[in-house]
Amino acid sequence: MHACILGAGIVGLATAHELQRKGWRITLIDAQTQAGMGASAGNGAQLSYAYVQPLADPAIYGQLPKLFCATDSPLKFRLKLDPHQWQWGLSFLAACNAQRSHRTTAELLTLAASSRAGYDSMLADTGITCDFAQAGKLVLLPDTAAMQSAQQQIDLQASLGAPAQTLLDADAAVAHEPALAGYRHQFAGAVYTTSECVADCLAVCQGLATHLQAGGAQWLPATQVRALLAEGGRIKAVRTSQGDIEADLFISALGWQTPALVAPLGIRLPIYPLKGYSITVPVATGSTAPSVSVTDSKRKVVFARLGDRVRVAGMVELVGNDTRLDPSRIDSLRHSTRAVFPGLTFADGDDLQPWTGMRPATPTGLPITERAAGHPNLWINSGHGALGFTLAFGSALRIVQSLE
């Protein structure tokens, strides 16, 4: 059987890997010249399997006024004459309730546990070098109210069987990560999870692409996906810039571009791009750099140590399909890095490898991993938001198991 995977980011590659292991013949298509050059290239590098609080949470209502009004806010919203943007925003606000958030947390934890097993198996099979480490993770909390909310989330996740998490005061957090000593008085405490991991997602993507080709997969880079051709209720072929490609199974892992691809088939998907940014800081010899993965919940910025580099990522912009890189956002990430880790010296000065990408998100935070309505040989694997790397292999396994 022949499967055609549309999109060679981490989600598409994980799906191709799991299908190839089951004996499928694979064709992998991507518009970029190399695998993983979309949202996967400069993501936050965290594999957050245990602490998965959804973005759609009741606490967001209290944060919105400040997020909208602050000049240095990590959130940017540009109102557009776009019904899809309005519908997504209203659906997101509707999902910000305790019942929905708890249900999403449970589903994310189940998917994340499956994904961890799939990722570990892939790494053992392929031996890809990707600066992988089980570094542990600290989520910094700005005040007492945030500490109380975090304890509730810890209790909820413990009741769902999540790996152990501990609520620490600021001194205990600094004891776990001494590089935070200069930031000690800027946060009240932290959630600490020993089991969380980090890895270079781009290195994983490119290693997987090589591994897939070695196993016989056809790799079509620099190939535009233009349309899906339906016949008799099934997808017969995908029309590309390299011609029509027929297959038995089609899986769209095109992220935020998936809705436009399937819309002509009468399929409407609640996926909207949340634009994010990152820098990658080479660490100077002798400087004080973090070894534990850190998320600053106030700044909405994550820090992940990748060998002799630190990946710094953050921001949420609802600006449609504007893929331009905003230099002020890069400056903000640089400032956050110096503020949180004052002892960290950049090895290459201003060479920060600035990046921006479009993270495909659903209003609830749950990805769409299901058969497309009315087209039994078309599957959707998109909408992972900021958890694409974390959930990629669980999503792939879910689809493969559904095909058996």
Short mmCIF file of C-alpha atoms in Angstrom, two decimals, residues 58 113 118 125 212 216 221 229 233 242 251 274 279 304 332 351:
data_model
loop_
_atom_site.label_atom_id
_atom_site.label_comp_id
_atom_site.label_asym_id
_atom_site.label_seq_id
_atom_site.Cartn_x
_atom_site.Cartn_y
_atom_site.Cartn_z
CA PRO A 58 -10.05 30.02 32.49
CA ALA A 113 2.40 9.46 26.97
CA GLY A 118 6.91 6.53 20.04
CA ASP A 125 15.73 2.67 15.91
CA LEU A 212 13.01 7.26 5.50
CA GLY A 216 12.84 3.34 0.27
CA PRO A 221 11.31 18.57 -1.77
CA LEU A 229 -8.34 15.35 -6.69
CA GLY A 233 -15.84 9.75 -2.78
CA GLN A 242 5.70 18.23 -10.12
CA ILE A 251 -2.39 12.34 5.05
CA LEU A 274 -0.31 31.33 15.88
CA ILE A 279 16.53 32.77 18.70
CA ALA A 304 15.96 24.92 26.26
CA SER A 332 12.39 41.13 22.99
CA ASP A 351 24.41 36.06 15.59
#
